[in-house]
Amino acid sequence: MTLTEIRPEAVPDKVIAGRSPWALAWARIRTDKVALLSAVVVVLLLLLAAAAPLIAQWSGHGPDDQFRDIGITDQGLPVPPNGTFWFGTDRLGRDLFIRVLYGARVSLTVGVLSTGLAAMLGVAVGLLAGFYGGVVDTLLSRLMDVVLSFPYLIFAIAVVSIAGPSLTATVGVISFYSWAAIARIVRGQTLSIKEREYVEAARSLGAGDARIMFVDILPNLLAPVIVLVTLLVPAAIVFESTLSYLGLGIVPPTPSWGNLLSEAQGFYRVAWWYLTFPAGTLLLATLAFNLLGDGIRDAIDPRTERLFSRRRGIRRRRGGKSGSDDRQGGQGGEARRGGEEPSGRMNTMEG
């Protein structure tokens, strides 16, 4: 058949366009209701944290304003939630809702900033170690091992005893403790990617090391780095809250979720809201980030979901096969027993 003999109805009306891996990941994550709900919670927390000064101005309650006339009971205890103080008050009569919002500003800023710094440093070190190998890889890998072997709490106490508790010290401690984990994963991915055919082709065409690392290898590292960053942000938030709870992080009266929990530990029996709302907000933030990270990981690399589905399918097939074998065995036994009886009767008749 020549080209002129092809009938018009044989030509498809629509052409199926290929989709990029990012488009496929977005199509998968749109079907993940848990990941979408977690993303909504994360965005809502970020918006509330950014709008904390506006909310404080609208309510007339600053984060450090003490309302000793209406914010403390006659017994000297915090006031429970009401129309004026939505989350109640703290031990000094301050609006707990405003302080939780300002604590979200600090905790989320520390989590995002420290994770971003750790990601940049970890990607740089891991890329260099995996690409060059040899002595460079050995030295940088041993450095990662040394950093990962540090007890983070003892290291934080040592840094704070020298530099003093501050936002800068907290970000520095969390970044120092987090970059090695990212670098190790990036190093392993780089070792695999640099052996691909397109990297060898770029090297044969005369491309330099910098171009190969930043044009051919780095874009293929973005997916695992993004997944790891979304999972490290809640860990950094919990780390900051732990340091602030122990008095090693954000210094009061600047509110953070950690020092709010530290202040509330003596009032949990008489003022449940004092501990519940900061702890609940911290739990909500970390849970939302973790679930969002899990959803992004499954969307970018669906092989884990396929692996679990395949294992479940194998178990079902094995269970069905064993059951059918049992049934066949039972039927065969009955058939054998049924066949033995007539033969016995025939032998008796012959006898």
Short mmCIF file of C-alpha atoms in Angstrom, two decimals:
data_model
loop_
_atom_site.label_atom_id
_atom_site.label_comp_id
_atom_site.label_asym_id
_atom_site.label_seq_id
_atom_site.Cartn_x
_atom_site.Cartn_y
_atom_site.Cartn_z
CA MET A 1 0.00 0.00 0.00
CA THR A 2 1.44 3.34 -1.01
CA LEU A 3 1.04 6.60 0.83
CA THR A 4 -1.56 7.78 -1.69
CA GLU A 5 -3.69 4.71 -1.02
CA ILE A 6 -4.05 5.39 2.73
CA ARG A 7 -7.60 6.41 3.43
CA PRO A 8 -8.24 9.49 5.63
CA GLU A 9 -10.17 7.49 8.21
CA ALA A 10 -7.05 5.36 8.79
CA VAL A 11 -5.16 8.38 10.16
CA PRO A 12 -5.82 8.93 13.91
CA ASP A 13 -7.52 12.19 14.79
CA LYS A 14 -5.56 12.67 18.01
CA VAL A 15 -1.89 12.23 18.64
CA ILE A 16 -0.90 10.86 22.04
CA ALA A 17 1.70 13.22 23.49
CA GLY A 18 4.41 11.96 25.79
CA ARG A 19 4.55 13.24 29.34
CA SER A 20 7.62 14.16 31.34
CA PRO A 21 8.44 12.40 34.63
CA TRP A 22 7.36 15.51 36.53
CA ALA A 23 3.99 15.52 34.74
CA LEU A 24 3.53 11.86 35.61
CA ALA A 25 4.46 12.57 39.24
CA TRP A 26 1.94 15.40 39.39
CA ALA A 27 -0.74 13.15 37.88
CA ARG A 28 -0.03 10.53 40.55
CA ILE A 29 0.04 12.92 43.48
CA ARG A 30 -3.28 14.44 42.43
CA THR A 31 -4.91 11.09 43.14
CA ASP A 32 -3.34 10.85 46.61
CA LYS A 33 -5.92 12.40 48.93
CA VAL A 34 -3.71 12.11 52.01
CA ALA A 35 -0.85 13.96 50.32
CA LEU A 36 -3.18 16.68 49.05
CA LEU A 37 -4.73 17.14 52.48
CA SER A 38 -1.25 17.31 54.02
CA ALA A 39 -0.23 19.93 51.46
CA VAL A 40 -3.29 22.00 52.36
CA VAL A 41 -2.39 21.79 56.06
CA VAL A 42 1.22 22.81 55.36
CA VAL A 43 0.17 25.77 53.23
CA LEU A 44 -2.37 26.84 55.86
CA LEU A 45 0.28 26.73 58.60
CA LEU A 46 2.67 28.77 56.46
CA LEU A 47 -0.02 31.37 55.73
CA LEU A 48 -1.00 31.66 59.39
CA ALA A 49 2.65 32.00 60.40
CA ALA A 50 3.24 34.69 57.78
CA ALA A 51 0.08 36.56 58.81
CA ALA A 52 0.81 36.39 62.56
CA PRO A 53 1.64 40.14 62.87
CA LEU A 54 -1.57 41.06 61.02
CA ILE A 55 -3.64 38.74 63.22
CA ALA A 56 -2.01 40.18 66.35
CA GLN A 57 -2.74 43.72 65.17
CA TRP A 58 -6.34 42.84 64.35
CA SER A 59 -6.94 41.20 67.74
CA GLY A 60 -5.03 43.82 69.72
CA HIS A 61 -3.02 41.12 71.49
CA GLY A 62 0.72 41.21 70.93
CA PRO A 63 2.86 38.13 71.55
CA ASP A 64 4.37 39.68 74.70
CA ASP A 65 1.33 41.66 75.94
CA GLN A 66 0.31 40.59 79.45
CA PHE A 67 -3.36 40.85 80.41
CA ARG A 68 -3.15 40.38 84.15
CA ASP A 69 -6.64 41.75 84.75
CA ILE A 70 -8.54 39.46 82.35
CA GLY A 71 -5.88 36.87 81.45
CA ILE A 72 -5.30 35.45 84.93
CA THR A 73 -7.85 34.05 87.36
CA ASP A 74 -8.18 35.07 91.00
CA GLN A 75 -6.11 32.02 91.91
CA GLY A 76 -3.28 33.19 89.66
CA LEU A 77 -3.91 30.53 87.00
CA PRO A 78 -4.20 30.96 83.21
CA VAL A 79 -7.63 31.65 81.76
CA PRO A 80 -9.22 28.85 79.68
CA PRO A 81 -10.22 29.35 76.02
CA ASN A 82 -13.01 31.88 75.52
CA GLY A 83 -14.20 34.48 73.04
CA THR A 84 -11.34 36.85 73.88
CA PHE A 85 -8.52 34.31 74.10
CA TRP A 86 -9.19 31.51 71.61
CA PHE A 87 -6.45 29.23 72.98
CA GLY A 88 -6.60 30.59 76.50
CA THR A 89 -3.69 32.37 78.19
CA ASP A 90 -0.32 31.37 79.61
CA ARG A 91 1.11 31.80 83.09
CA LEU A 92 1.69 35.55 82.54
CA GLY A 93 -1.71 36.27 81.01
CA ARG A 94 -0.49 36.40 77.41
CA ASP A 95 -2.68 35.30 74.50
CA LEU A 96 -1.66 31.71 73.77
CA PHE A 97 -3.15 31.73 70.26
CA ILE A 98 -0.93 34.64 69.20
CA ARG A 99 2.09 33.07 70.82
CA VAL A 100 1.46 29.76 69.03
CA LEU A 101 1.29 31.63 65.71
CA TYR A 102 4.54 33.45 66.44
CA GLY A 103 6.04 30.15 67.55
CA ALA A 104 5.06 28.71 64.17
CA ARG A 105 7.01 31.54 62.50
CA VAL A 106 10.13 30.62 64.44
CA SER A 107 9.83 26.83 64.22
CA LEU A 108 8.93 26.74 60.52
CA THR A 109 11.64 29.27 59.68
CA VAL A 110 14.26 27.20 61.50
CA GLY A 111 13.05 23.98 59.90
CA VAL A 112 12.96 25.30 56.33
CA LEU A 113 16.14 27.41 56.58
CA SER A 114 18.28 24.74 58.23
CA THR A 115 17.05 22.05 55.84
CA GLY A 116 17.76 24.31 52.86
CA LEU A 117 21.31 24.98 54.02
CA ALA A 118 21.86 21.29 54.74
CA ALA A 119 20.51 20.37 51.28
CA MET A 120 22.85 22.77 49.48
CA LEU A 121 25.90 21.59 51.42
CA GLY A 122 24.93 17.92 51.19
CA VAL A 123 24.30 18.05 47.44
CA ALA A 124 27.64 19.79 46.83
CA VAL A 125 29.67 17.37 48.95
CA GLY A 126 27.86 14.26 47.71
CA LEU A 127 28.18 15.34 44.08
CA LEU A 128 31.92 15.92 44.41
CA ALA A 129 32.49 12.65 46.27
CA GLY A 130 30.51 10.54 43.84
CA PHE A 131 31.79 12.17 40.67
CA TYR A 132 35.53 12.26 41.35
CA GLY A 133 35.86 9.15 43.50
CA GLY A 134 39.26 8.01 44.64
CA VAL A 135 40.93 10.06 47.34
CA VAL A 136 38.26 12.77 47.19
CA ASP A 137 35.52 10.20 47.75
CA THR A 138 37.42 8.57 50.60
CA LEU A 139 38.06 11.83 52.45
CA LEU A 140 34.53 13.17 52.03
CA SER A 141 32.96 9.83 52.94
CA ARG A 142 34.98 9.66 56.15
CA LEU A 143 33.90 13.22 56.91
CA MET A 144 30.26 12.16 56.50
CA ASP A 145 30.82 9.24 58.85
CA VAL A 146 32.38 11.52 61.47
CA VAL A 147 29.47 13.97 61.29
CA LEU A 148 26.88 11.20 61.49
CA SER A 149 28.62 9.69 64.50
CA PHE A 150 28.26 12.91 66.55
CA PRO A 151 25.68 12.75 69.36
CA TYR A 152 23.57 15.69 68.25
CA LEU A 153 22.38 16.68 71.72
CA ILE A 154 25.88 16.74 73.20
CA PHE A 155 27.11 18.65 70.16
CA ALA A 156 24.27 21.17 70.56
CA ILE A 157 25.09 21.67 74.23
CA ALA A 158 28.75 22.24 73.36
CA VAL A 159 27.92 24.79 70.66
CA VAL A 160 25.41 26.66 72.83
CA SER A 161 27.85 26.77 75.77
CA ILE A 162 30.33 28.54 73.48
CA ALA A 163 28.09 30.71 71.29
CA GLY A 164 25.07 31.04 73.56
CA PRO A 165 21.46 30.07 72.71
CA SER A 166 20.20 31.92 69.64
CA LEU A 167 18.41 31.41 66.34
CA THR A 168 21.71 31.38 64.45
CA ALA A 169 23.20 28.71 66.70
CA THR A 170 20.08 26.56 66.36
CA VAL A 171 20.11 26.76 62.56
CA GLY A 172 23.83 26.01 62.49
CA VAL A 173 23.53 22.94 64.72
CA ILE A 174 20.61 21.48 62.74
CA SER A 175 22.28 22.16 59.39
CA PHE A 176 25.55 20.60 60.54
CA TYR A 177 23.75 17.50 61.74
CA SER A 178 21.55 17.10 58.61
CA TRP A 179 23.83 17.66 55.61
CA ALA A 180 25.73 14.37 55.93
CA ALA A 181 22.57 12.27 55.44
CA ILE A 182 21.78 14.14 52.22
CA ALA A 183 25.38 13.91 51.03
CA ARG A 184 25.46 10.14 51.47
CA ILE A 185 22.33 9.63 49.35
CA VAL A 186 23.53 12.07 46.67
CA ARG A 187 26.91 10.32 46.54
CA GLY A 188 25.27 6.95 45.91
CA GLN A 189 23.04 8.36 43.17
CA THR A 190 25.97 10.13 41.53
CA LEU A 191 28.01 6.94 41.46
CA SER A 192 25.19 5.29 39.54
CA ILE A 193 24.35 8.17 37.19
CA LYS A 194 27.91 8.96 36.10
CA GLU A 195 28.14 5.50 34.48
CA ARG A 196 25.15 6.13 32.21
CA GLU A 197 25.51 6.30 28.44
CA TYR A 198 24.57 9.96 28.08
CA VAL A 199 27.28 10.97 30.57
CA GLU A 200 29.85 8.98 28.61
CA ALA A 201 28.59 10.59 25.41
CA ALA A 202 28.93 14.07 26.90
CA ARG A 203 32.46 13.27 28.05
CA SER A 204 33.39 11.92 24.62
CA LEU A 205 32.16 15.17 23.05
CA GLY A 206 34.59 17.14 25.18
CA ALA A 207 32.30 18.33 27.99
CA GLY A 208 34.11 19.42 31.12
CA ASP A 209 33.58 18.14 34.65
CA ALA A 210 31.55 21.18 35.69
CA ARG A 211 29.16 20.86 32.76
CA ILE A 212 28.67 17.13 33.31
CA MET A 213 28.01 17.59 37.03
CA PHE A 214 25.61 20.53 36.77
CA VAL A 215 23.90 19.78 33.42
CA ASP A 216 23.85 16.00 33.10
CA ILE A 217 23.95 14.68 36.69
CA LEU A 218 22.45 17.34 38.97
CA PRO A 219 19.00 17.51 37.29
CA ASN A 220 18.64 13.75 37.82
CA LEU A 221 19.33 14.20 41.54
CA LEU A 222 16.49 16.64 42.13
CA ALA A 223 13.80 13.98 42.67
CA PRO A 224 15.48 12.12 45.58
CA VAL A 225 16.70 15.40 47.09
CA ILE A 226 13.19 16.88 47.06
CA VAL A 227 11.81 13.77 48.74
CA LEU A 228 14.55 13.83 51.37
CA VAL A 229 14.07 17.55 52.05
CA THR A 230 10.35 17.12 52.67
CA LEU A 231 11.16 14.39 55.19
CA LEU A 232 13.96 16.37 56.88
CA VAL A 233 11.89 19.52 57.50
CA PRO A 234 9.72 17.89 60.23
CA ALA A 235 12.83 16.35 61.77
CA ALA A 236 14.41 19.82 61.92
CA ILE A 237 11.25 21.27 63.49
CA VAL A 238 11.26 18.57 66.18
CA PHE A 239 15.01 19.12 66.70
CA GLU A 240 14.47 22.85 67.21
CA SER A 241 11.58 22.21 69.59
CA THR A 242 13.74 19.81 71.58
CA LEU A 243 16.56 22.33 71.88
CA SER A 244 14.16 25.12 72.87
CA TYR A 245 12.45 22.85 75.38
CA LEU A 246 15.82 22.22 77.02
CA GLY A 247 16.69 25.92 76.97
CA LEU A 248 19.33 25.50 74.24
CA GLY A 249 17.40 27.02 71.33
CA ILE A 250 15.20 30.09 71.07
CA VAL A 251 15.47 32.31 74.11
CA PRO A 252 12.23 33.52 75.78
CA PRO A 253 10.26 35.74 75.58
CA THR A 254 10.53 34.96 71.85
CA PRO A 255 7.96 32.18 71.47
CA SER A 256 8.63 28.85 69.81
CA TRP A 257 6.76 25.60 70.14
CA GLY A 258 9.57 24.13 72.22
CA ASN A 259 9.78 26.82 74.90
CA LEU A 260 5.97 27.03 75.03
CA LEU A 261 5.92 23.36 75.96
CA SER A 262 8.68 23.96 78.50
CA GLU A 263 6.67 26.75 80.14
CA ALA A 264 3.51 24.63 80.21
CA GLN A 265 4.98 21.55 81.87
CA GLY A 266 4.05 22.75 85.36
CA PHE A 267 0.43 23.60 84.45
CA TYR A 268 -0.81 20.49 82.61
CA ARG A 269 -3.03 19.45 85.53
CA VAL A 270 -4.76 22.80 86.05
CA ALA A 271 -4.58 24.30 82.53
CA TRP A 272 -4.91 21.59 79.88
CA TRP A 273 -4.97 24.12 77.01
CA TYR A 274 -1.53 25.45 77.93
CA LEU A 275 0.09 22.19 76.88
CA THR A 276 -2.47 20.86 74.40
CA PHE A 277 -2.46 23.62 71.78
CA PRO A 278 1.33 24.02 71.32
CA ALA A 279 1.81 20.23 71.35
CA GLY A 280 -1.12 19.69 68.98
CA THR A 281 0.21 22.29 66.53
CA LEU A 282 3.67 20.71 66.61
CA LEU A 283 2.15 17.27 66.04
CA LEU A 284 -0.02 18.55 63.18
CA ALA A 285 2.92 20.23 61.43
CA THR A 286 5.26 17.24 61.66
CA LEU A 287 2.56 14.78 60.64
CA ALA A 288 1.56 16.90 57.63
CA PHE A 289 5.16 17.24 56.43
CA ASN A 290 5.83 13.52 56.86
CA LEU A 291 2.68 12.46 54.99
CA LEU A 292 3.41 14.97 52.24
CA GLY A 293 6.94 13.61 51.93
CA ASP A 294 5.62 10.05 51.69
CA GLY A 295 3.17 11.11 48.98
CA ILE A 296 5.86 12.89 46.98
CA ARG A 297 8.16 9.87 47.29
CA ASP A 298 5.47 7.52 45.98
CA ALA A 299 4.61 9.94 43.15
CA ILE A 300 8.19 10.43 42.00
CA ASP A 301 9.26 6.81 42.42
CA PRO A 302 6.19 4.55 42.19
CA ARG A 303 8.32 1.39 42.22
CA THR A 304 7.84 1.02 45.97
CA GLU A 305 4.06 0.96 45.59
CA ARG A 306 4.36 -1.46 42.69
CA LEU A 307 6.66 -3.65 44.78
CA PHE A 308 4.18 -3.79 47.65
CA SER A 309 1.30 -4.45 45.24
CA ARG A 310 3.28 -7.25 43.56
CA ARG A 311 4.02 -8.84 46.92
CA ARG A 312 0.37 -8.68 47.91
CA GLY A 313 -0.58 -10.24 44.55
CA ILE A 314 1.94 -13.03 45.00
CA ARG A 315 0.55 -13.79 48.45
CA ARG A 316 -2.99 -13.89 47.07
CA ARG A 317 -1.99 -16.19 44.22
CA ARG A 318 -0.07 -18.47 46.57
CA GLY A 319 -3.00 -18.58 48.94
CA GLY A 320 -5.41 -19.32 46.10
CA LYS A 321 -3.11 -21.95 44.65
CA SER A 322 -2.67 -23.72 47.97
CA GLY A 323 -6.40 -23.64 48.52
CA SER A 324 -7.08 -25.04 45.05
CA ASP A 325 -4.44 -27.73 45.61
CA ASP A 326 -6.12 -28.68 48.85
CA ARG A 327 -9.45 -28.86 47.12
CA GLN A 328 -7.99 -30.89 44.26
CA GLY A 329 -6.27 -33.17 46.74
CA GLY A 330 -9.51 -33.64 48.61
CA GLN A 331 -11.39 -34.39 45.40
CA GLY A 332 -8.68 -36.79 44.28
CA GLY A 333 -8.83 -38.57 47.62
CA GLU A 334 -12.56 -38.90 47.35
CA ALA A 335 -12.23 -40.17 43.79
CA ARG A 336 -9.64 -42.70 44.89
CA ARG A 337 -11.77 -43.80 47.76
CA GLY A 338 -14.77 -44.02 45.42
CA GLY A 339 -12.74 -46.06 42.95
CA GLU A 340 -11.53 -48.49 45.56
CA GLU A 341 -15.01 -49.44 46.66
CA PRO A 342 -16.24 -50.65 43.25
CA SER A 343 -13.03 -52.60 42.73
CA GLY A 344 -13.54 -54.26 46.08
CA ARG A 345 -17.09 -55.23 45.14
CA MET A 346 -15.91 -56.58 41.80
CA ASN A 347 -13.29 -58.74 43.51
CA THR A 348 -15.91 -60.04 45.88
CA MET A 349 -18.23 -60.95 42.99
CA GLU A 350 -15.41 -62.69 41.21
CA GLY A 351 -14.57 -64.61 44.37
#
